[in-house]
Short mmCIF file of C-alpha atoms in Angstrom, two decimals:
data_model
loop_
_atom_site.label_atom_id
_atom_site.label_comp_id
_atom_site.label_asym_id
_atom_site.label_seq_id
_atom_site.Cartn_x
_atom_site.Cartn_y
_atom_site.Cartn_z
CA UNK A 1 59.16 107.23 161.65
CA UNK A 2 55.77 105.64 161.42
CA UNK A 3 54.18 108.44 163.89
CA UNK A 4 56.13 111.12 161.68
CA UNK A 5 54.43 109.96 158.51
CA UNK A 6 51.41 109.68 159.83
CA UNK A 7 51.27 113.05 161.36
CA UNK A 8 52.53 115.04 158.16
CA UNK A 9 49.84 112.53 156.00
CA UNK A 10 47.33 113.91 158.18
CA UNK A 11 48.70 117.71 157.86
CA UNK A 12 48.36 117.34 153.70
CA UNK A 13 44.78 115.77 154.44
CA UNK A 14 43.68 119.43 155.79
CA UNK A 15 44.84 120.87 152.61
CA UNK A 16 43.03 118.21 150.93
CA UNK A 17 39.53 118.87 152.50
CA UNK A 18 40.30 122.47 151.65
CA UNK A 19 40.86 121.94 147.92
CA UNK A 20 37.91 119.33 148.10
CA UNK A 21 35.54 122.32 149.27
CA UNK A 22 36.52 125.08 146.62
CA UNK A 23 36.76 122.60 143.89
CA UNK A 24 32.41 121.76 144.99
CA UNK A 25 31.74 125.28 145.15
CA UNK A 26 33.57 125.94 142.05
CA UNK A 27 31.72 123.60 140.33
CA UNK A 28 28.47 123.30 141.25
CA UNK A 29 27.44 126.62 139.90
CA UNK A 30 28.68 126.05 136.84
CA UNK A 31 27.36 122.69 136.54
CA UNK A 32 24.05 123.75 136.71
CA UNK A 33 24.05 126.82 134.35
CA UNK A 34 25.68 124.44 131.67
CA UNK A 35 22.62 121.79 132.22
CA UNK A 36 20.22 124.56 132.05
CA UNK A 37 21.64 125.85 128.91
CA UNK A 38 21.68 122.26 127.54
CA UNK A 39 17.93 121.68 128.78
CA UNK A 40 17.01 125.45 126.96
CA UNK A 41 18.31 124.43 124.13
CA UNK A 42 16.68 121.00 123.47
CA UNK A 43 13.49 122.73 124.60
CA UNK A 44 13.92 125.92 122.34
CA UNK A 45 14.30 123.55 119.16
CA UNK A 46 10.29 122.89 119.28
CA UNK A 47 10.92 119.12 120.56
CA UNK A 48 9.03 119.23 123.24
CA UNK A 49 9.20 115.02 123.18
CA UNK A 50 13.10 115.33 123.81
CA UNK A 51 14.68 114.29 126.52
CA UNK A 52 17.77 115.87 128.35
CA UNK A 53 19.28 112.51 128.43
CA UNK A 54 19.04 112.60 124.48
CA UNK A 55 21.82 115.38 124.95
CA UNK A 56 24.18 112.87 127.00
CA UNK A 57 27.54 112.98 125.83
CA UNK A 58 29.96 116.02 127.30
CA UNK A 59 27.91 117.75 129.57
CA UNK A 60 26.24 114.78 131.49
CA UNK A 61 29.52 113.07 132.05
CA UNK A 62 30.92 116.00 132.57
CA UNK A 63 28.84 117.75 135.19
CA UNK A 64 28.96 113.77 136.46
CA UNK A 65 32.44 114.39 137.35
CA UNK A 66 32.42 117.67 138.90
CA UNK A 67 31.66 119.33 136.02
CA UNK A 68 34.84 120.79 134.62
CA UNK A 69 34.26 121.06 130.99
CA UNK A 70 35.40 119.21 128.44
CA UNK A 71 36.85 120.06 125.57
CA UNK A 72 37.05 117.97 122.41
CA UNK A 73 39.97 120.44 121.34
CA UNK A 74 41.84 119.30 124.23
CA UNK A 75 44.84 122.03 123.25
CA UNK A 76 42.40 124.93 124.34
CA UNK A 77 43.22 126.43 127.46
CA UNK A 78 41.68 125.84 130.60
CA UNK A 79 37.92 127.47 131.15
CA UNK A 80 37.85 130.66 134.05
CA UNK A 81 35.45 127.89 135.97
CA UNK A 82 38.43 125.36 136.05
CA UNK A 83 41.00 127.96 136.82
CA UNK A 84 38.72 129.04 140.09
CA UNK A 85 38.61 125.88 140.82
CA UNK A 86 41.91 125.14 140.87
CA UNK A 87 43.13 128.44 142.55
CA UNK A 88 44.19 126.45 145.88
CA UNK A 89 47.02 124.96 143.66
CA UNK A 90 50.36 125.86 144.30
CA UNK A 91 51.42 128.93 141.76
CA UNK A 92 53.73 126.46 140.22
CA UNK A 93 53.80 123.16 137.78
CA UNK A 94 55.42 119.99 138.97
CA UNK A 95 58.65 119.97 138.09
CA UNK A 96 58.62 117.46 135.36
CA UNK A 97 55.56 115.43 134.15
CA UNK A 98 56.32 112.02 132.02
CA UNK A 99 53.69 110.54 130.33
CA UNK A 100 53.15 106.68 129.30
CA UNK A 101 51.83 105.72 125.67
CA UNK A 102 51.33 101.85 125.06
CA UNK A 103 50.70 100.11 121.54
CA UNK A 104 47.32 98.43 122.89
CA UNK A 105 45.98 102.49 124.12
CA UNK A 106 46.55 103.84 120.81
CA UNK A 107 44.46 106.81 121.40
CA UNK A 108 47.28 108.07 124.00
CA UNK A 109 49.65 109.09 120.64
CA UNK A 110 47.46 111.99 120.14
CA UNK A 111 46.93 112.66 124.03
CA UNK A 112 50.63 112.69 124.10
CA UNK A 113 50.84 115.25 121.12
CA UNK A 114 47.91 117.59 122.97
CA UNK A 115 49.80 117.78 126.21
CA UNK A 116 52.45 119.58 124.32
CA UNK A 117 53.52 122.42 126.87
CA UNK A 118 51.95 120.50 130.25
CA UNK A 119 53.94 117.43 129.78
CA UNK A 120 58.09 117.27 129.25
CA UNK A 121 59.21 113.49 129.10
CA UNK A 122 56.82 110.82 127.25
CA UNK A 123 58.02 107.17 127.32
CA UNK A 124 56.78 104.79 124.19
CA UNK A 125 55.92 101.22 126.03
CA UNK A 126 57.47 99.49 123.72
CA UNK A 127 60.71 97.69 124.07
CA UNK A 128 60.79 94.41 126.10
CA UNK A 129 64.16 93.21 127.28
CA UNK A 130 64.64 89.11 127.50
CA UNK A 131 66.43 87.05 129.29
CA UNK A 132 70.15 86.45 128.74
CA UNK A 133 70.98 82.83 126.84
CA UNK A 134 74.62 82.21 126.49
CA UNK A 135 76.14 80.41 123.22
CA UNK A 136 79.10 79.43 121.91
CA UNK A 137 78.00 79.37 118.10
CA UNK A 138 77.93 83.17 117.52
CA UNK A 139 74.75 83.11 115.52
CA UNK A 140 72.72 85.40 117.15
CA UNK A 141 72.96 88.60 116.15
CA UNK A 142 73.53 91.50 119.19
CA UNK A 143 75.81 88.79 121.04
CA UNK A 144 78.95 89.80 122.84
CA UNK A 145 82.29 89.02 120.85
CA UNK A 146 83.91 85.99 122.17
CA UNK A 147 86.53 86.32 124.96
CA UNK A 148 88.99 83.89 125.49
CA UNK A 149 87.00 81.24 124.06
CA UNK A 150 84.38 81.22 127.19
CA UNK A 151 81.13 81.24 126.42
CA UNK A 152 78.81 84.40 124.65
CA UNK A 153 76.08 86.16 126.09
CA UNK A 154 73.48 87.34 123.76
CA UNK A 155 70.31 89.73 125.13
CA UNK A 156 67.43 90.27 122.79
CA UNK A 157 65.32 93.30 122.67
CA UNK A 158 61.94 93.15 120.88
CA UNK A 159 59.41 95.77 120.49
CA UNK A 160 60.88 98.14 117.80
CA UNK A 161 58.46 97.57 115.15
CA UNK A 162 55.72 99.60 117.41
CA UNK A 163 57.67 102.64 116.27
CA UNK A 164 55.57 105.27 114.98
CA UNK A 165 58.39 107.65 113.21
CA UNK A 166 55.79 110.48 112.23
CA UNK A 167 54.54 110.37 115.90
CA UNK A 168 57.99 111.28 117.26
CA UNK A 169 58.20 113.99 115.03
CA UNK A 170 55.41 115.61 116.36
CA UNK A 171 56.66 115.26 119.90
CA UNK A 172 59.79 116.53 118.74
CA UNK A 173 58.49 119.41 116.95
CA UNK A 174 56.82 120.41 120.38
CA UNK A 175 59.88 119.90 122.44
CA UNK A 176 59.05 117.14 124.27
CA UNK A 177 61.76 114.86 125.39
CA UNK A 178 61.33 111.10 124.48
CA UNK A 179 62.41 108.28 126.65
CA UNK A 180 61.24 104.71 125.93
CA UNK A 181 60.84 102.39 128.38
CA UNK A 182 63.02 99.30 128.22
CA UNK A 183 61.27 96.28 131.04
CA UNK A 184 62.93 93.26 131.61
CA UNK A 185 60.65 90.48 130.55
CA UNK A 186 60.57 87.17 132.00
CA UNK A 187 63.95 87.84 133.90
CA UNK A 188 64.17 85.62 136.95
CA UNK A 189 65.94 86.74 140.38
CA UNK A 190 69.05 85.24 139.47
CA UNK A 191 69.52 86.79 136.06
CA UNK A 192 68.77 90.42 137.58
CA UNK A 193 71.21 89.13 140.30
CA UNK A 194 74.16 88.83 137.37
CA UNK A 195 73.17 92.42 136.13
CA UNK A 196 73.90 93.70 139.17
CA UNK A 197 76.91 92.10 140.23
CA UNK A 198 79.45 93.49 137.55
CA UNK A 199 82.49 91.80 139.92
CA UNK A 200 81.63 88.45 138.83
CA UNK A 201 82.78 87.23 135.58
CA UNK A 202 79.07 86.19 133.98
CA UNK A 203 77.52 89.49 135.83
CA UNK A 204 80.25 91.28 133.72
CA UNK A 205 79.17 89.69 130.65
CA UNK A 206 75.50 90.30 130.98
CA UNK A 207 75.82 94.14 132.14
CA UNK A 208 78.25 94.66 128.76
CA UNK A 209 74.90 92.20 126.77
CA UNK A 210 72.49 94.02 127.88
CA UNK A 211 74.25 97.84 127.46
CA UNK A 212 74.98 96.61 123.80
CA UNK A 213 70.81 95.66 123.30
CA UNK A 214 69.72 98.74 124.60
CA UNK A 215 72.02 101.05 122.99
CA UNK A 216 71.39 99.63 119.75
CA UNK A 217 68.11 100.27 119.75
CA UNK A 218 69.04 103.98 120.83
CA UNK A 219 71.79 104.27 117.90
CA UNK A 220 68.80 103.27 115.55
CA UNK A 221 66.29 106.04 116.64
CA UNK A 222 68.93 108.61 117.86
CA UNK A 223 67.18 111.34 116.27
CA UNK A 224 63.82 111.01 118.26
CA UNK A 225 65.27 109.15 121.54
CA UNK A 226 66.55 111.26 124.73
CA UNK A 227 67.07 108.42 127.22
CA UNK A 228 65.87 105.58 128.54
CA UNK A 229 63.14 104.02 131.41
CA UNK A 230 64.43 101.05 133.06
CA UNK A 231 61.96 98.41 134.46
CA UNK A 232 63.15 95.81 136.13
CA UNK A 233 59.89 94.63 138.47
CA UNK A 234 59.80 94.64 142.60
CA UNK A 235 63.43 94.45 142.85
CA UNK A 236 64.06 96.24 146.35
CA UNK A 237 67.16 98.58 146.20
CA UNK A 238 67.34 97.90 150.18
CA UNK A 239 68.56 94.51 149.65
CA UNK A 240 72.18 94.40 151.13
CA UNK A 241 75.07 94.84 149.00
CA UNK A 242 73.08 95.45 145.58
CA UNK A 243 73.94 99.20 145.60
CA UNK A 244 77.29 99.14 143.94
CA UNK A 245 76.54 96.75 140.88
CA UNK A 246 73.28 99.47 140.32
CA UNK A 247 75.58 101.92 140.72
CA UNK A 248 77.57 100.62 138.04
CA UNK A 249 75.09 100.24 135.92
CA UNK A 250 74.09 102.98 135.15
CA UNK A 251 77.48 104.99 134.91
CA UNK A 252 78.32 102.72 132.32
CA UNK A 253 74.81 102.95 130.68
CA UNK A 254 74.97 106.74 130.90
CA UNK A 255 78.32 106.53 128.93
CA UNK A 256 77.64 104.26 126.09
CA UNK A 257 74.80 106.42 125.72
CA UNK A 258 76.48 109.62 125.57
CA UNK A 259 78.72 107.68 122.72
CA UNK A 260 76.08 106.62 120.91
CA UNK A 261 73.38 109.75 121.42
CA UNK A 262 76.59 112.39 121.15
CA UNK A 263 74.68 114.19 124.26
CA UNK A 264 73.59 113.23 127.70
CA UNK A 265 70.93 110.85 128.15
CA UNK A 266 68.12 111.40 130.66
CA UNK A 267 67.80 108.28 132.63
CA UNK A 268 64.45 106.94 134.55
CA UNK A 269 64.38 104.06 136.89
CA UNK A 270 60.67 102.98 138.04
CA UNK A 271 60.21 101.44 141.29
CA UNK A 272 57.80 100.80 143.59
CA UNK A 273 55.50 102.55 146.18
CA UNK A 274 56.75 99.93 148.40
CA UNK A 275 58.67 102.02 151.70
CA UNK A 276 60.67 98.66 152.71
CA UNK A 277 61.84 98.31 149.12
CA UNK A 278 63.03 102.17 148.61
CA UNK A 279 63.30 104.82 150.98
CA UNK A 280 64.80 107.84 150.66
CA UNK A 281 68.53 106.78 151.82
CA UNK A 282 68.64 104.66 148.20
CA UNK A 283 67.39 107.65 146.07
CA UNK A 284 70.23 109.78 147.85
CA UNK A 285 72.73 107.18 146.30
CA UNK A 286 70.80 106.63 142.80
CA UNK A 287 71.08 110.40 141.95
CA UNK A 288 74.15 111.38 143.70
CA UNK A 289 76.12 107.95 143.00
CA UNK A 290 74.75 106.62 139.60
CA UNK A 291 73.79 109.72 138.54
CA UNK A 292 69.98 108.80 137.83
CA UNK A 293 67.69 111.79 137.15
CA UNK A 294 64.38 110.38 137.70
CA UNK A 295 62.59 107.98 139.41
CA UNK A 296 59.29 106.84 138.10
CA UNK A 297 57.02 105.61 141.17
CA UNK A 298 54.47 103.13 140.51
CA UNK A 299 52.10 104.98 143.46
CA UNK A 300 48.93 103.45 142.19
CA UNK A 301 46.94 100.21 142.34
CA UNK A 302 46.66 100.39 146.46
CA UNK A 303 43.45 98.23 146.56
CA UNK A 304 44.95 95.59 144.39
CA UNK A 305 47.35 94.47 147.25
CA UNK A 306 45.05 94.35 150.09
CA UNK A 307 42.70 92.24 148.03
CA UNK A 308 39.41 94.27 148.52
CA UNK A 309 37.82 96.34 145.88
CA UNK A 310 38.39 100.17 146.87
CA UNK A 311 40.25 103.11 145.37
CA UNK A 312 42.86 103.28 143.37
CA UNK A 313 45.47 105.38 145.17
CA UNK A 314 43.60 106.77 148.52
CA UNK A 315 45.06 110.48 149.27
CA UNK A 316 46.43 109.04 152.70
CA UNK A 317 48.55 106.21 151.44
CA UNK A 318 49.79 108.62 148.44
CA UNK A 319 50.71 111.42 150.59
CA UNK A 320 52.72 108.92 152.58
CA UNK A 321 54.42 107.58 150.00
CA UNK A 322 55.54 111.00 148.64
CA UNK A 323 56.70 112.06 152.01
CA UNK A 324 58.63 108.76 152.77
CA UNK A 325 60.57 109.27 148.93
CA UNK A 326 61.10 112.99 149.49
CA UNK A 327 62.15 112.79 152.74
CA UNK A 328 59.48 115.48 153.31
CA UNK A 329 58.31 116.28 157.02
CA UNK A 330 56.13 118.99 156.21
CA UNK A 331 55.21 120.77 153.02
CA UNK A 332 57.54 122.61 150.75
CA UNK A 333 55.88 125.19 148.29
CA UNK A 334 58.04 124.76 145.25
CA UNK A 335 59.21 128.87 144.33
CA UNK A 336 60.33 129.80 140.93
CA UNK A 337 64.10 129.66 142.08
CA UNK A 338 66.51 127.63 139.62
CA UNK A 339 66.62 124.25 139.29
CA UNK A 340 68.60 122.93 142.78
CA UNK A 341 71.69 121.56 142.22
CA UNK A 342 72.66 117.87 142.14
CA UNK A 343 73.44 116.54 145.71
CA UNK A 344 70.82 118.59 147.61
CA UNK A 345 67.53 117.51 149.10
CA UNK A 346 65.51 119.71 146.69
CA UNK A 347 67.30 118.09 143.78
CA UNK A 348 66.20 114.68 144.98
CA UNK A 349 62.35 115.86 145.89
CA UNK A 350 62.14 117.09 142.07
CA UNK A 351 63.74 114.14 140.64
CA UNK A 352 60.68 111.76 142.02
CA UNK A 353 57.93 111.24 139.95
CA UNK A 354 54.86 110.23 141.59
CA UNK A 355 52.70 108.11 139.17
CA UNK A 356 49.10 108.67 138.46
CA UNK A 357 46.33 106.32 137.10
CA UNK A 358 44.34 107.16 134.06
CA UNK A 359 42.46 103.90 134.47
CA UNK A 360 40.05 102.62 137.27
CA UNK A 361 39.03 98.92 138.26
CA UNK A 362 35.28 97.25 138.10
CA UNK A 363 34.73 94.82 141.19
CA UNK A 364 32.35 92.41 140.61
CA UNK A 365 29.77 91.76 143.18
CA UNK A 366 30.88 87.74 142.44
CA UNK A 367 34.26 88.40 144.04
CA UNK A 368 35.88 87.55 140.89
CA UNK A 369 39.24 89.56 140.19
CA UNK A 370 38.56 93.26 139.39
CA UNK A 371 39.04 94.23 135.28
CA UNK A 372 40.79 97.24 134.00
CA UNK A 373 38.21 100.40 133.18
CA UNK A 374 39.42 103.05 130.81
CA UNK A 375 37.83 105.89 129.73
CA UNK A 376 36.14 104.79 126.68
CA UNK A 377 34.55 102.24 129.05
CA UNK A 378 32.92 104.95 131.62
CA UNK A 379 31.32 106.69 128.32
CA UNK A 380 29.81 103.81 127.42
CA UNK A 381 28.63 102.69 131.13
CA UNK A 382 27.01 106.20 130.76
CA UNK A 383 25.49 105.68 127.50
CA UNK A 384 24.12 102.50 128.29
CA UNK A 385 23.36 103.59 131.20
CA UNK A 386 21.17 106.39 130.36
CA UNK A 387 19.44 105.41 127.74
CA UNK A 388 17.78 102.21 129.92
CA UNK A 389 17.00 105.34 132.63
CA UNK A 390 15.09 107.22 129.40
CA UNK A 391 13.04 104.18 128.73
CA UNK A 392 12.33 102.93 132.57
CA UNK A 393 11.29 106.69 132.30
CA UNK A 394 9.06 106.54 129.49
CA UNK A 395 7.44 103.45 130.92
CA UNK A 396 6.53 104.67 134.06
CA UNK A 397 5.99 108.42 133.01
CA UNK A 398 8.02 110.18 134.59
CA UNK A 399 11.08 112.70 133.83
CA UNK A 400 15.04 110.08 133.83
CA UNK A 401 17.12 110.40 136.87
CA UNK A 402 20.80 110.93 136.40
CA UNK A 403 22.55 107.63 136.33
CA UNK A 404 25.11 106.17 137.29
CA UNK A 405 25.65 108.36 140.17
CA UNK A 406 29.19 109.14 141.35
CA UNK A 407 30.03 108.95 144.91
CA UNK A 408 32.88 111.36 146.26
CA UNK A 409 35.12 110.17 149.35
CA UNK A 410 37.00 113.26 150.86
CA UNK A 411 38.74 110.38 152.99
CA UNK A 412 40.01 109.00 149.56
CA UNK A 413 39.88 111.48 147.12
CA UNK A 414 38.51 109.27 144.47
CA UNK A 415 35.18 109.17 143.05
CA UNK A 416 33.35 105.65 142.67
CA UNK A 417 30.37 104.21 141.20
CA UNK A 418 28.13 101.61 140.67
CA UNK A 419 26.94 99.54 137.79
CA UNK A 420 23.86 97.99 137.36
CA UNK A 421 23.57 93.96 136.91
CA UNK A 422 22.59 93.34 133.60
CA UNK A 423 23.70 89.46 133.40
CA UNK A 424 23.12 88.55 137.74
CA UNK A 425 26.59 90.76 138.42
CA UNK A 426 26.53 93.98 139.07
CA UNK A 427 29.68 95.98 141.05
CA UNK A 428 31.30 99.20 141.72
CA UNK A 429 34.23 101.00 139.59
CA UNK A 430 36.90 103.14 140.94
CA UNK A 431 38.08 105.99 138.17
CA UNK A 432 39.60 108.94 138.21
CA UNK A 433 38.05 112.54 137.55
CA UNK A 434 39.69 115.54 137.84
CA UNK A 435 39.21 117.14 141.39
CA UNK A 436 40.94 113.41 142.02
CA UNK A 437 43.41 113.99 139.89
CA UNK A 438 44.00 117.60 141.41
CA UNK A 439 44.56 116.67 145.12
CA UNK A 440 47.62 114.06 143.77
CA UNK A 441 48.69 117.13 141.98
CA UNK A 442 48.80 119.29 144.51
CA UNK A 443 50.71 117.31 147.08
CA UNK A 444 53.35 116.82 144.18
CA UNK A 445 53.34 120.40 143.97
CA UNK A 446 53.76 121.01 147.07
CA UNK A 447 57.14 119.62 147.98
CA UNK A 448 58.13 120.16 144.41
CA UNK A 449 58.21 116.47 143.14
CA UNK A 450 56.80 115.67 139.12
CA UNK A 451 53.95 113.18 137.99
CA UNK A 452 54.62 110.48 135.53
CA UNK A 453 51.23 109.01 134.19
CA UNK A 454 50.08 105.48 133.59
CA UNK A 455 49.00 105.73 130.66
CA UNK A 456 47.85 108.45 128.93
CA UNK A 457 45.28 106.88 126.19
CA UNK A 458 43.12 105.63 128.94
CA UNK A 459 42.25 108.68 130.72
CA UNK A 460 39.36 110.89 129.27
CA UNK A 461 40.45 113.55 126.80
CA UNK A 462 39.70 116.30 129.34
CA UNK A 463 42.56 115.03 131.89
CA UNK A 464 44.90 116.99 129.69
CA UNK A 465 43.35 120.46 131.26
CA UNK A 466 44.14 119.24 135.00
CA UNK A 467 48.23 119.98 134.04
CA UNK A 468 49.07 123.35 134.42
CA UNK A 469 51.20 125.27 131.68
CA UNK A 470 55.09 124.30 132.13
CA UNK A 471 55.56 127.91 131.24
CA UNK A 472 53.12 130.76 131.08
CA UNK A 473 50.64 131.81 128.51
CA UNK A 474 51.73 134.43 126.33
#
């Protein structure tokens, strides 16, 4: 199986290099006629003192990262230059893209709202599931009735005041289906254990706790909600025996939901890129047993577990990943057939939903743990950046070099760079552009499987143009 995985890794790799190539020549031209007409412009307005780095913003960063163009009006369609570029795509769209927003990325509300038409499930971060306490007194409110005089089991759900009701309107209005994600917080092994073993009397009463939590948040916001996201950690659905109590589950979640929503729910269970934990075999039994219709893989933060600063998701490891979920040998170009049926191998490779970063790591030269990099952070590394180039510049009289400067591996398919040290610690960040983002795309694409992104107000506003129209133009 190993050899197998390997070999079709190395057969999407081709196609990789391929896409790399256009996507270089596709760019580069463009690139430079957009700097010229930047530099023409600066020099045209009689400022002869005027640097180009005084016209930083959108078109260094942009021709930084491959120069595909930015748009502040992130609704506009993609440029001719982009589309080129991205000719070596599939002629398809994934086959469903979900899209993370969480309270402390506020600016991914409006990203959300922008991807209207690329994007058709977004999940609100913002329900946290706790523990199960049991109690006799019946003060707690969302506690089971008594039965028989043993004791209750009460499951609180916080998180509900996040909701922004004129935000889900707007996602609404564009047809977007909305599934927040429900994570169980602080839940230790054994607790998960009693949610999954519905035979035994307390597993019982925690499943029917924890249904009655969830679905009254749902009841509350039926008018915006479609579903839920389950997140329940590392849990691996190979361990022995756990698949009926998961089955059961979620047939009885999908019912009280169906109750409670008066139409079926759409239900999303994230797990991880972890092939001992999941494999193909369990997703056969999670969609055609406990009739799941997504899975939400968490393919992303690869350098984090081998403990060495690197990329984010390299294009190997992904590939693998996708192929070991999809049960995918070689490629399958996605046609513009009908949706497969429920209980066929297609249905399960479209069902899986290969996540993608919008954030990058810094690695400090120190060795200390890598920090989080969003978008808003790469600006201002380029800012900063930049303007200490212009005035090393001015000192030494000559004309600023472009800085930071991006480094492209085709092994990895991310871009990386480094930052200066300004306080004795430099390092090197790790963040996505969009060629990178393009090469995950297209070996989703290519065996038909979706993208769910983590999160969507840390990426750059331009990300939004890398997802292809669900439908096309009119």
């Amino acid at each position: 199986m190993t050899r197998q995985l390997a070999a079709a890794a190395a057969g999407l790799i081709g196609g990789v290099v391929l896409l790399q190539l256009l996507l270089l020549v596709a760019c580069a031209l463009p690139a430079k006629a957009e700097m010229a007409n930047s530099n023409s412009e600066v020099a045209g307005g009689g400022a002869s003192s005027t640097s180009p780095v005084d016209v930083f913003p959108a078109e260094r960063l942009e021709s930084a990262f491959h120069c595909l163009k930015h748009h502040e009006n992130t609704t506009l369609p993609m440029s001719e230059s982009t589309r080129e570029a991205f000719a070596a795509l599939p002629h398809s769209a994934p086959s469903a893209v979900l899209g993370y927003v969480t309270p402390w990325n506020r600016d991914g509300l409006s990203r959300a709202v922008a991807m209207a038409g690329r994007m058709t499930h977004v999940s609100p971060v913002w329900y946290d599931v706790g523990k199960p306490s049991f109690a006799f007194d019946g003060a707690a409110s969302g506690e089971d009735d008594r039965d028989g005089g043993e004791r209750r089991v009460f499951v609180p759900v916080g998180g509900d005041h996040h909701a922004n009701v004129t935000w889900l309107d707007e996602l609404k209005a564009a047809h977007m289906r909305v599934v927040p994600r429900f994570q169980l917080d602080r839940w230790a092994t054994a607790d998960i254990t009693n949610l999954l073993t519905p035979g035994s009397a307390s597993g019982a009463k925690v499943v029917k706790a924890f249904i009655k939590a969830v679905t009254g948040i749902m009841a509350k916001r039926k008018a915006h909600f479609d579903g839920v996201v389950l997140e329940w950690g590392h849990l691996p659905l190979s361990t022995p025996g756990i698949r009926p109590g998961v089955v059961s589950l979620f047939v009885e979640l999908r019912l009280a939901l169906v109750g409670v929503l008066g139409r079926d729910p759409v239900l999303i269970l994230v797990i991880p890129a972890d092939v001992k934990a999941v494999g193909w075999k369990e997703l056969q039994w999670l969609f055609d047993d406990a009739l799941l219709d997504y899975v939400s893989v968490m393919s992303y933060d690869y350098s984090l577990r081998t403990g060495q600063p690197g990329p984010n998701a390299p294009i190997e490891w992904f590939n693998a990943t996708l192929m070991h979920l999809t049960g995918a040998t070689r490629t399958r170009t996605r046609s513009a057939a009908p949706p497969p049926a429920r209980g066929t191998a297609a249905f399960v490779r479209s069902r899986v939903l290969m996540g993608v970063n919008f954030y990058g790591y810094f690695y400090r030269n120190n060795g200390q743990p890598p920090d989080a990099i969003l978008g808003r952070d790469v600006v201002k590394t380029f800012r900063r950046e930049l303007a200490n180039e212009k005035r090393r510049a001015d000192v030494e009289k000559r004309k600023p070099r472009n800085t930071p400067t991006l480094r492209w591996d085709p092994l990895t398919a991310e871009h990386s760079y480094d930052i200066p040290s300004s306080d004795g610690v430099g390092g090197e960040v790790y963040y996505p552009s969009r060629a990178s983002l393009a090469f995950r795309l297209r070996a989703v694409m290519a065996v038909g499987a979706g993208v769910a992104i983590w999160d969507l107000g840390q990426g750059l506003p331009y990300f939004v143009g890398v997802f292809p129209p669900l439908t096309p133009p009119s």
